Short mmCIF file of C-alpha atoms and ligand atoms in Angstrom, two decimals:
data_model
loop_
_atom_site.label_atom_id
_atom_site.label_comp_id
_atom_site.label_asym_id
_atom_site.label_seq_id
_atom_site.Cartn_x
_atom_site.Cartn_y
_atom_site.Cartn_z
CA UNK A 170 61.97 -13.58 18.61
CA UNK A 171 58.50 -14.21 18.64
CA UNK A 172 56.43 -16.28 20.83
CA UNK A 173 52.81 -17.45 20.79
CA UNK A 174 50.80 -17.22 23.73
CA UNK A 175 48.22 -19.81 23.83
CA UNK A 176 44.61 -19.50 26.49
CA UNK A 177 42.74 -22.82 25.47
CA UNK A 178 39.63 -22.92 27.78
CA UNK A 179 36.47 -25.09 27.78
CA UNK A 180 34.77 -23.95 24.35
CA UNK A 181 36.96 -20.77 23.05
CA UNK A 182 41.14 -20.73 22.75
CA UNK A 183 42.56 -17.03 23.24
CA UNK A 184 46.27 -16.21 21.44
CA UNK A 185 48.34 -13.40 20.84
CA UNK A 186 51.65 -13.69 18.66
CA UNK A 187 54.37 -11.14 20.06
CA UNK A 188 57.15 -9.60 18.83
CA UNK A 189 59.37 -9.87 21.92
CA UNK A 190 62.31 -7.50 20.51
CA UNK A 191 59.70 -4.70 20.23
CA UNK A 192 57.34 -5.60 23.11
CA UNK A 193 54.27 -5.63 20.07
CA UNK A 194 51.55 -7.54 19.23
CA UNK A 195 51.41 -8.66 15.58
CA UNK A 196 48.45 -10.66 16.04
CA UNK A 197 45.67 -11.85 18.28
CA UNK A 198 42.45 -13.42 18.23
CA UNK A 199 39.47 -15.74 19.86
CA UNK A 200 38.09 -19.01 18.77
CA UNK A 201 35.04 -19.27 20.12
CA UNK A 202 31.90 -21.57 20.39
CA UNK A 203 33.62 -24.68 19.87
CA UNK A 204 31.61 -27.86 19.96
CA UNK A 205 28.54 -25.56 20.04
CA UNK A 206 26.78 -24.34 16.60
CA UNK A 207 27.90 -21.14 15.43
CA UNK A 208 31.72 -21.67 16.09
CA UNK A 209 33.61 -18.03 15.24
CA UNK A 210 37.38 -17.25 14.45
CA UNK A 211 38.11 -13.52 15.27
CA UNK A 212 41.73 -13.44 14.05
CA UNK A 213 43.30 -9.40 14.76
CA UNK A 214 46.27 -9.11 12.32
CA UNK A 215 48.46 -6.13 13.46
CA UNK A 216 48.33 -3.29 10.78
CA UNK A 217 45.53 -5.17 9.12
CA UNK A 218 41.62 -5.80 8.77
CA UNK A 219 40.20 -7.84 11.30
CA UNK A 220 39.15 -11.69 9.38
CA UNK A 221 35.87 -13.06 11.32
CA UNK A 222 35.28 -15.77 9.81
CA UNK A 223 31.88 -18.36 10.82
CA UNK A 224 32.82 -22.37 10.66
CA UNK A 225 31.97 -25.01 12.71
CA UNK A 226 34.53 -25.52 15.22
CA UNK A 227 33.66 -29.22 16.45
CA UNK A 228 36.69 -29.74 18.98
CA UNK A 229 39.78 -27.99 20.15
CA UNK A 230 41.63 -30.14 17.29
CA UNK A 231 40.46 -27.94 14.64
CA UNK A 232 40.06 -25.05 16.61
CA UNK A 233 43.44 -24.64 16.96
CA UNK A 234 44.15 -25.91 12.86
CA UNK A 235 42.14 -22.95 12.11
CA UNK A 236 44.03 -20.35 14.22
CA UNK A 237 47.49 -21.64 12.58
CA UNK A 238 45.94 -21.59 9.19
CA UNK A 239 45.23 -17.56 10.19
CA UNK A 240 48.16 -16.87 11.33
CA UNK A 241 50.54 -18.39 8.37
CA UNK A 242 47.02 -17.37 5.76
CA UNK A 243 48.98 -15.79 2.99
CA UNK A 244 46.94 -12.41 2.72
CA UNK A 245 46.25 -11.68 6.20
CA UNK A 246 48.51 -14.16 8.14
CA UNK A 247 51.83 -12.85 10.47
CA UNK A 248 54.42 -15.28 9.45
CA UNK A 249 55.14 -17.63 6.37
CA UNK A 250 56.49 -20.80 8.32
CA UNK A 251 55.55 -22.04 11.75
CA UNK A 252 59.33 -22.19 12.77
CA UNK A 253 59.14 -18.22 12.58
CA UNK A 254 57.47 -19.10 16.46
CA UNK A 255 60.42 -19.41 18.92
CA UNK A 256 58.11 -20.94 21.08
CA UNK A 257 54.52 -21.37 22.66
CA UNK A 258 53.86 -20.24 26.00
CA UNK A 259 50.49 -22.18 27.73
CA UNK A 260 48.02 -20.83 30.28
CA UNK A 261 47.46 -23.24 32.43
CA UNK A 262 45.11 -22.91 35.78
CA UNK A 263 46.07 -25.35 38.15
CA UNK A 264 49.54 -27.00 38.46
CA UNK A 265 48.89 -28.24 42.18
CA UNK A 266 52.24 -28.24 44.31
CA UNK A 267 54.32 -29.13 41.86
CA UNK A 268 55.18 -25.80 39.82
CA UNK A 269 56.14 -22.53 41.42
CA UNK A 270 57.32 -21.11 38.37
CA UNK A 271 56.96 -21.80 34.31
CA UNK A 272 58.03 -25.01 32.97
CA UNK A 273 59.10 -26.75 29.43
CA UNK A 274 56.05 -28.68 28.60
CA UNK A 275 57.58 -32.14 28.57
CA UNK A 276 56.61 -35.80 28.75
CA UNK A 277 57.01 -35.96 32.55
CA UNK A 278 55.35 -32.65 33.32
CA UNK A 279 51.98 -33.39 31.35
CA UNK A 280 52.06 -36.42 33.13
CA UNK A 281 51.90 -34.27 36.62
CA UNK A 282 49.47 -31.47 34.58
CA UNK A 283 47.17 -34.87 34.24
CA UNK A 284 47.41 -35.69 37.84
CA UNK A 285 45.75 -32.12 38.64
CA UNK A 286 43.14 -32.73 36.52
CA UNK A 287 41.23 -33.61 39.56
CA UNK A 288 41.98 -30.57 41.62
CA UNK A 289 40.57 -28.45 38.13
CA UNK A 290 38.58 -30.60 36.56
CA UNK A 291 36.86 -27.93 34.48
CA UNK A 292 39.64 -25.98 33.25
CA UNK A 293 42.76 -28.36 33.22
CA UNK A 294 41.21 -31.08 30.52
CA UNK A 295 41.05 -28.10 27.79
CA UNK A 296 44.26 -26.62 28.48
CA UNK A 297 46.28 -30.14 28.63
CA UNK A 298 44.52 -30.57 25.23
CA UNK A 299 45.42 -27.26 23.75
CA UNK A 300 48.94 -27.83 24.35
CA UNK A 301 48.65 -31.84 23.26
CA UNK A 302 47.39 -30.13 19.99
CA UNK A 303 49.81 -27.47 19.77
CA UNK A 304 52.73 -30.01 20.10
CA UNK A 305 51.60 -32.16 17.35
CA UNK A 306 51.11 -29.23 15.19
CA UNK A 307 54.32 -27.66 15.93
CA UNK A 308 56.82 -30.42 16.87
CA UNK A 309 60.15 -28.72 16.95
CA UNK A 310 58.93 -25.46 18.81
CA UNK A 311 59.19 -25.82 22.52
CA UNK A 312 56.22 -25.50 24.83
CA UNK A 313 56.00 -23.97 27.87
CA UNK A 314 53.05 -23.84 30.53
CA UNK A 315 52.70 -20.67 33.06
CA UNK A 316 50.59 -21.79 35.77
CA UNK A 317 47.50 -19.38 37.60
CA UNK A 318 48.89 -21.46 40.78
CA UNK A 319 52.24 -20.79 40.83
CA UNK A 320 52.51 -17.23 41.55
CA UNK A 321 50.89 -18.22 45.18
CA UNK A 322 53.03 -21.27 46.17
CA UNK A 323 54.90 -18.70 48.27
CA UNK A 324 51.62 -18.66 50.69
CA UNK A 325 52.78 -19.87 54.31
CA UNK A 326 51.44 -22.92 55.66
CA UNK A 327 49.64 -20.40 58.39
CA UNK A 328 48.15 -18.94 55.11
CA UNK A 329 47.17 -22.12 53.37
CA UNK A 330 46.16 -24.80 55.10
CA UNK A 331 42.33 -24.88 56.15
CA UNK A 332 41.30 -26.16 60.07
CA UNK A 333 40.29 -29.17 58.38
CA UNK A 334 42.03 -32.30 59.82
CA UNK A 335 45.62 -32.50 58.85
CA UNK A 336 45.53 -36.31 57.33
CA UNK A 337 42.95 -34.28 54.45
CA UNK A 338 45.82 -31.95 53.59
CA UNK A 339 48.55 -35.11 52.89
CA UNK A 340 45.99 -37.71 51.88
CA UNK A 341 44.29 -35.44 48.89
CA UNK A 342 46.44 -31.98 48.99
CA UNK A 343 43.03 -30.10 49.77
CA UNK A 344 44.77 -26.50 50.61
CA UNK A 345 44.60 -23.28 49.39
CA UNK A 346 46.54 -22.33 46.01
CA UNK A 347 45.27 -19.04 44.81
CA UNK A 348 44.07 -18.39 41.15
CA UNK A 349 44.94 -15.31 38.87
CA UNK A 350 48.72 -15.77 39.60
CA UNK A 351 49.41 -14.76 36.21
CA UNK A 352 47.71 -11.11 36.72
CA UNK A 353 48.46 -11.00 40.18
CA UNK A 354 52.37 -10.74 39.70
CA UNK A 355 51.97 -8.11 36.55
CA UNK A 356 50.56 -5.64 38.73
CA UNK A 357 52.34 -6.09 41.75
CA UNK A 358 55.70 -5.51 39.38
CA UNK A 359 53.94 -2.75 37.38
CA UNK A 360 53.05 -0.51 40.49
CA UNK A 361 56.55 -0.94 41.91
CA UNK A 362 57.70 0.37 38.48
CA UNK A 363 55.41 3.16 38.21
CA UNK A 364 56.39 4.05 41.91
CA UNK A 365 60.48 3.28 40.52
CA UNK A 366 60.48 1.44 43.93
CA UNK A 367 61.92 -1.94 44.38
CA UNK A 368 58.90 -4.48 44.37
CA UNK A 369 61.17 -6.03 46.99
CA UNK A 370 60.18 -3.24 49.40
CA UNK A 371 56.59 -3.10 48.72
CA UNK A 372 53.51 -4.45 50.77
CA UNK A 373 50.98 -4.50 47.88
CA UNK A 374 47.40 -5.54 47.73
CA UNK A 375 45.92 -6.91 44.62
CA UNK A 376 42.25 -6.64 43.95
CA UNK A 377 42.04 -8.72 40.40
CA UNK A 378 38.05 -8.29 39.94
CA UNK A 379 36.64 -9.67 36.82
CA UNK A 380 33.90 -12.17 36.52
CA UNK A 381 36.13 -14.11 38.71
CA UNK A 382 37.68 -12.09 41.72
CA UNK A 383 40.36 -12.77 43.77
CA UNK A 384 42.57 -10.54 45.89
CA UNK A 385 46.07 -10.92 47.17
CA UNK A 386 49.04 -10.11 49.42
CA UNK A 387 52.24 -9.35 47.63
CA UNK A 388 54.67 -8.63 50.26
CA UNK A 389 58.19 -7.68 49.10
CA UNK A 390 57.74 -9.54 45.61
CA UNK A 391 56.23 -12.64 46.76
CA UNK A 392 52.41 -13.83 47.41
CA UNK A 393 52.00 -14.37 51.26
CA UNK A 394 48.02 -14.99 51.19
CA UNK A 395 45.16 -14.27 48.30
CA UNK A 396 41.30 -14.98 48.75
CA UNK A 397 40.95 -17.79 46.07
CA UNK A 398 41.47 -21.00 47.77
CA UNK A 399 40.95 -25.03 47.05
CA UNK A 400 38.68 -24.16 44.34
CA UNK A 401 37.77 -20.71 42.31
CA UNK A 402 34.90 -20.26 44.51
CA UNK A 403 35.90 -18.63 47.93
CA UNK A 404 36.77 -14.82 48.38
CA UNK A 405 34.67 -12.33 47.74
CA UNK A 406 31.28 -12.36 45.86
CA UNK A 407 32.00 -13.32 42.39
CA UNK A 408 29.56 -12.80 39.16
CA UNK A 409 28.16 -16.56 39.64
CA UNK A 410 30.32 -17.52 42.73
CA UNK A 411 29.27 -17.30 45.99
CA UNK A 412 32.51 -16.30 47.85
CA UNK A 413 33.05 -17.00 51.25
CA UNK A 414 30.35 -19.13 53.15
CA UNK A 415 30.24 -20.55 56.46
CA UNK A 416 31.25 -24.59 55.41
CA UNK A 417 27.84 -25.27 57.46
CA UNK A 418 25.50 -23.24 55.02
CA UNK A 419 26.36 -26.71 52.59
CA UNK A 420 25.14 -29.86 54.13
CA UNK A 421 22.52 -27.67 55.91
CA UNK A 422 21.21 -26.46 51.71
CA UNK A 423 21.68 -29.94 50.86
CA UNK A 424 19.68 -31.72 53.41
CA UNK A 425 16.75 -29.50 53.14
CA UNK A 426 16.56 -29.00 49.49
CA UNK A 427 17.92 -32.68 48.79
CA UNK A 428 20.61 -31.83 46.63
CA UNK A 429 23.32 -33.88 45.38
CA UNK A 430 26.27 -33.05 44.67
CA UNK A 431 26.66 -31.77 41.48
CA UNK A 432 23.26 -29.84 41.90
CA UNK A 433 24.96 -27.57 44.94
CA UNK A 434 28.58 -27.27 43.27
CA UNK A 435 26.09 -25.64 40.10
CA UNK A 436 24.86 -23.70 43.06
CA UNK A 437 27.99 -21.99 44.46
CA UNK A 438 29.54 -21.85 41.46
CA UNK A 439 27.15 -20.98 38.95
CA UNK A 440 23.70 -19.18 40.36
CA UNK A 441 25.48 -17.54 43.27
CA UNK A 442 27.71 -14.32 44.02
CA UNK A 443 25.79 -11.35 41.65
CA UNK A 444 23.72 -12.80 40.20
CA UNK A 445 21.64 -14.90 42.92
CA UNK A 446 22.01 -11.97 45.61
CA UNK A 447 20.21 -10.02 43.17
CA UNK A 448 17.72 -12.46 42.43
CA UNK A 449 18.75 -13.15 38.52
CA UNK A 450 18.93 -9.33 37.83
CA UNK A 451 22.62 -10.27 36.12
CA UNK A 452 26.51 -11.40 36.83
CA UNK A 453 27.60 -8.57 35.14
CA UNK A 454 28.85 -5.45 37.34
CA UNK A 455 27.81 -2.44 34.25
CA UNK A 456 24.66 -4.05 34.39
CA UNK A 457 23.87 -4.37 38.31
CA UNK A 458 25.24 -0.64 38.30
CA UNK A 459 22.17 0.56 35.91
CA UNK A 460 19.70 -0.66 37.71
CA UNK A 461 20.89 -0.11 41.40
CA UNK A 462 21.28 3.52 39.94
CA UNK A 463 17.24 3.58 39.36
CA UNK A 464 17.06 2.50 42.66
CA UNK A 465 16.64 -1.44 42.34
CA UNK A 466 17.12 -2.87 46.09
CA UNK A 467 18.31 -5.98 44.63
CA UNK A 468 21.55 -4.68 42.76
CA UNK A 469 22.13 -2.68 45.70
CA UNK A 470 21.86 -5.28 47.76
CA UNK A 471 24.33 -7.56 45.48
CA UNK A 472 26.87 -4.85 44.71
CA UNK A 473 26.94 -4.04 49.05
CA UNK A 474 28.61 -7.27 49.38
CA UNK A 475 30.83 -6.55 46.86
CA UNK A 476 32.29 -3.65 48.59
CA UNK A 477 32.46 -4.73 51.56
CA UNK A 478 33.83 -7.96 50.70
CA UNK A 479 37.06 -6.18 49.46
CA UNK A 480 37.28 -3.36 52.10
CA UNK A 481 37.26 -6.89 54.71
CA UNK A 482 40.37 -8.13 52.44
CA UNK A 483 41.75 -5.22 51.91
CA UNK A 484 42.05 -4.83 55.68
CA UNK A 485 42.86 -8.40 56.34
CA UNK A 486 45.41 -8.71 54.39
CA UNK A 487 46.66 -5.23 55.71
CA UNK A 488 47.06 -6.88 58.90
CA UNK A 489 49.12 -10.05 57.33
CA UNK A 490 51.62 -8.04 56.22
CA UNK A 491 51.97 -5.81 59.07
CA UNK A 492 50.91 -2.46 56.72
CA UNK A 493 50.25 -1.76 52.96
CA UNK A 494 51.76 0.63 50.80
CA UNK A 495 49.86 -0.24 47.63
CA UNK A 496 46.90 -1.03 46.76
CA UNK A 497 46.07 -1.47 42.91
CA UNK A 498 42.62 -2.04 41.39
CA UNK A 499 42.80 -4.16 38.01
CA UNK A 500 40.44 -6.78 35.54
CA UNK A 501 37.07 -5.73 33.89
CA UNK A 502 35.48 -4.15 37.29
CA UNK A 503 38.79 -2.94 39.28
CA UNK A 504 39.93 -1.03 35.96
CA UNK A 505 36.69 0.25 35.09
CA UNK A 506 34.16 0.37 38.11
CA UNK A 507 34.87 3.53 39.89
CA UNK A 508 32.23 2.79 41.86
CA UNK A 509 32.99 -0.44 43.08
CA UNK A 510 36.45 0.81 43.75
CA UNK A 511 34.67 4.21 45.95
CA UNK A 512 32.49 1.42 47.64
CA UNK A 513 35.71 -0.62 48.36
CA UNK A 514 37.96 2.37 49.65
CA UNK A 515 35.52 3.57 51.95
CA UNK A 516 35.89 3.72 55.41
CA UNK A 517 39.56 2.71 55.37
CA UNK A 518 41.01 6.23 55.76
CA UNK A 519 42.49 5.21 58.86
CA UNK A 520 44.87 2.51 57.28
CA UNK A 521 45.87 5.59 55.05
CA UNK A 522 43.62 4.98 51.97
CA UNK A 523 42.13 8.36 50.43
CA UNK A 524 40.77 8.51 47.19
CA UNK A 525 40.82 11.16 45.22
CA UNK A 526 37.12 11.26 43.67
CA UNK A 527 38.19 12.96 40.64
CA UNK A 528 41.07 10.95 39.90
CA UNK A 529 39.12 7.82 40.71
CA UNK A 530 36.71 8.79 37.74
CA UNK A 531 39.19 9.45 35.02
CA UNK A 532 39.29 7.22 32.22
CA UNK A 533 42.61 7.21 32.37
CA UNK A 534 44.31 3.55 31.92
CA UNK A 535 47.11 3.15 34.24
CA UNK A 536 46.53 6.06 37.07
CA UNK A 537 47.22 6.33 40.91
CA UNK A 538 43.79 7.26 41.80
CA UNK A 539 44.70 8.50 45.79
CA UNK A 540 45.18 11.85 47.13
CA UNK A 541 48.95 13.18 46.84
CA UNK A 542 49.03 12.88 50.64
CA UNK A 543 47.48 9.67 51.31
CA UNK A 544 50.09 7.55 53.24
CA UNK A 545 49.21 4.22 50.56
CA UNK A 546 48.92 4.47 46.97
CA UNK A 547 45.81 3.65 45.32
CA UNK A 548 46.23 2.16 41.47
CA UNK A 549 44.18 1.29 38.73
CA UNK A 550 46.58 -1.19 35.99
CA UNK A 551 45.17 -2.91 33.49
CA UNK A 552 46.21 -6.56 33.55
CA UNK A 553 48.09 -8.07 30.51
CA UNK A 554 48.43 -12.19 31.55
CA UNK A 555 49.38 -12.62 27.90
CA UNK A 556 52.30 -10.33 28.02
CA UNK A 557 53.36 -12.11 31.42
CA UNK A 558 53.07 -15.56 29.25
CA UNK A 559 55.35 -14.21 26.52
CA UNK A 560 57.79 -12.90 28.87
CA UNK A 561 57.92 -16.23 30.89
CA UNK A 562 58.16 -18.23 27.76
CA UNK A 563 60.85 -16.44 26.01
CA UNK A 564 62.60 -16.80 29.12
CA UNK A 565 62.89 -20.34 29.21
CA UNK A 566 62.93 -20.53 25.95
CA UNK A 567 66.18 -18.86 25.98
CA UNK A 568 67.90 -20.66 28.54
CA UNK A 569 67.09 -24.11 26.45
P1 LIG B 738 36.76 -12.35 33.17
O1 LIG B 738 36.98 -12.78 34.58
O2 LIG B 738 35.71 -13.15 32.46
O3 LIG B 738 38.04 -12.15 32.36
P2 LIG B 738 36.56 -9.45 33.01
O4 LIG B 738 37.89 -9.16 33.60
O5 LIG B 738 36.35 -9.14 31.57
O6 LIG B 738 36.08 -10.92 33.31
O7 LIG B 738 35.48 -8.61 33.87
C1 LIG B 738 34.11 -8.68 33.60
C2 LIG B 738 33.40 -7.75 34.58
O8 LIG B 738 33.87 -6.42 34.38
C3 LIG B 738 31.90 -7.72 34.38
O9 LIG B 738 31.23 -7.76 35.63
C4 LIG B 738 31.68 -6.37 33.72
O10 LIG B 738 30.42 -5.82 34.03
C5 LIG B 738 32.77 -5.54 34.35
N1 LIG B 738 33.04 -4.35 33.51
C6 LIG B 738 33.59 -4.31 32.29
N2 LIG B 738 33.61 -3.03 31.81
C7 LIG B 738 33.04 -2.26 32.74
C8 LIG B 738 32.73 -0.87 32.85
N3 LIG B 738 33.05 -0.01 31.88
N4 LIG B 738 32.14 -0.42 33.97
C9 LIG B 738 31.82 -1.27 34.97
N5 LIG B 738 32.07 -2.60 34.95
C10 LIG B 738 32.66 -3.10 33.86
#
């Protein structure tokens, strides 16, 4: 069986074609720069040279023409006919309320996808028209969407509601749904496996930090709280994202600086979190690492809240679950910062969190970096979202 796991984002579309009998990859690839000049196909045939090939990509349309035509191209494609694809699996960001779980893409629930548009209006319009695409391309192969949201629609009311008045909540669902669902659940599973416990046992905290960050509760199998809210924007410090704020910091910046707004959502979203703590140094955590390492007061500065922004979650959400077992580091910074992760684990010896240094700086993929004796387990486990997507897809796939 294989299935197709499609990432269609604002101006690149990510896929991977698995073999699900075998658990492989046969291929994978990035189109990116579309509808800006210098559009690129990277297409990464298993077993085969890598084809990068430079076109102009002018809309998602042709984007995703151009990654069938690679994978069914006769000298370096994967498969001969597009029925050879048991069936696409969809990243989608937001599904709002409506999806807990992964769904067959049909009339009625792209419908409800478009009604979310307006709780994601930046990354629901190009995923709604990846799959639009991808269904007129390949009519008789079922769709399915997996949804960043749905992992968290376990979250108690408690957990997601803001102290906002009620009438908000029912009138225009403003709540917290949690991002990085996807990722989120992989780990949580994968550290239960790699401990052979039952994930149903487990109090696990997830620290997904990438250029977005977010960092959840996973007690016994099931998301009871994560740091990502209404928006992407709350948490901890982000590359561009500011994080948590105090709500008044907003009208107070937009008074004085007469902003409207679109100029302070560009603001928290966009010149905040790394980069505009260190004053424009960079959003990228290899880069803010160099130069706090030659003694730059402004990484320092930016990567401190960093730290301590996870240690506060990591405690938190200790506390919501009444203890943690596991805590497990994953995404561009958790699985390759061992700094960040030092900076994080710090202090919190008295939950039962030691690090052991030298495991903590192997380059080892998937590694419990604690001490044998320390009470929680301390992971590093690279996330795979696509593999999740395949997994999801062929199961519904299946029961069709
Ligand atoms: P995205 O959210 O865009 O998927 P990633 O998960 O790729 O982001 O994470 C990007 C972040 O990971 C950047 O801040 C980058 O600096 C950091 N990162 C990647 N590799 C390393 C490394 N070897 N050491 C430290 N940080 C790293």
């Amino acid at each position: 069986m294989k299935v197709l796991v499609v990432n269609s984002g604002s101006s690149s579309i990510k896929y991977q074609l698995f073999d699900m009998t075998d658990e492989s990859v046969l291929a994978k690839g990035l189109v990116e720069r579309i509808g800006i000049p210098d559009s690129i196909i990277n297409h990464y045939p298993s077993g085969k040279e890598p084809i990068i090939t430079h076109q102009d990509i002018p809309d998602h349309r042709v984007g995703i023409k151009l990654m069938m035509d690679a994978l069914l191209h006769p000298e370096y494609g994967i498969i001969k006919d597009v029925l050879e694809i048991s069936a696409v699996g969809h990243r989608v960001v937001h599904g709002g309320e409506k999806f807990s779980g992964s769904v067959l893409l049909t009339d009625e629930v792209m419908d409800a996808l478009k009604e979310c548009i307006e709780l994601a209006p930046l990354h629901n319009p190009p995923n709604i028209l990846g799959i639009e695409v991808c269904k007129e391309l390949m009519p008789r192969v079922p769709q399915i969407g997996v949804f960043d949201t749905a992992f968290h629609q376990t979250i108690p009311e408690c957990a997601y509601l803001y102290g906002i008045p009620y009438k908000y909540y029912k009138k225009y669902k403003v709540r917290r749904y949690g991002f990085h669902g996807t990722s989120h659940k992989y780990v949580a599973q994968k550290a239960a496996d790699i401990l052979e416990k039952p994930l149903e046992e487990l109090k696990i905290i997830t620290c997904h930090l990438g250029n977005g960050s977010s960092i959840t509760a996973v007690k016994n199998g099931i998301s009871v709280d994560t740091s990502l809210g209404f928006g992407t924007v709350a948490g901890i410090v982000m590359g561009t994202r500011c994080g948590d704020v105090d709500p008044a910091v907003i009208p107070f910046l937009m008074d004085k600086e007469k902003l409207s707004i679109e100029e302070i959502n560009k603001i928290i979203y966009k010149e905040s979190g790394l980069i505009g703590l260190s004053e424009g140094i960079s959003s990228d955590n290899r880069d803010l690492g160099k130069r706090a390492k030659q003694g730059d007061e402004r990484a320092i500065r930016a990567l401190s809240l960093l730290d301590y922004g996870i240690k506060k979650y990591i405690g938190a959400y200790a506390a919501a679950m009444g203890g943690v077992d596991v805590v497990v580091f994953t995404a561009g910074i958790g699985e390759n910062a061992w700094k960040v992760r030092k900076g994080a684990c710090e202090g919190l010896e008295f939950l039962g969190i030691k690090i052991d240094p030298k495991k903590n700086n192997s380059s080892n993929k998937e590694v419990i970096i604690s001490e044998d004796d320390s009470k929680v387990k301390v992971m590093v486990i690279p996330t795979n979202e696509e593999w999740m997507i395949a997994k999801d897809t062929a199961k519904i796939s299946a029961s069709l």
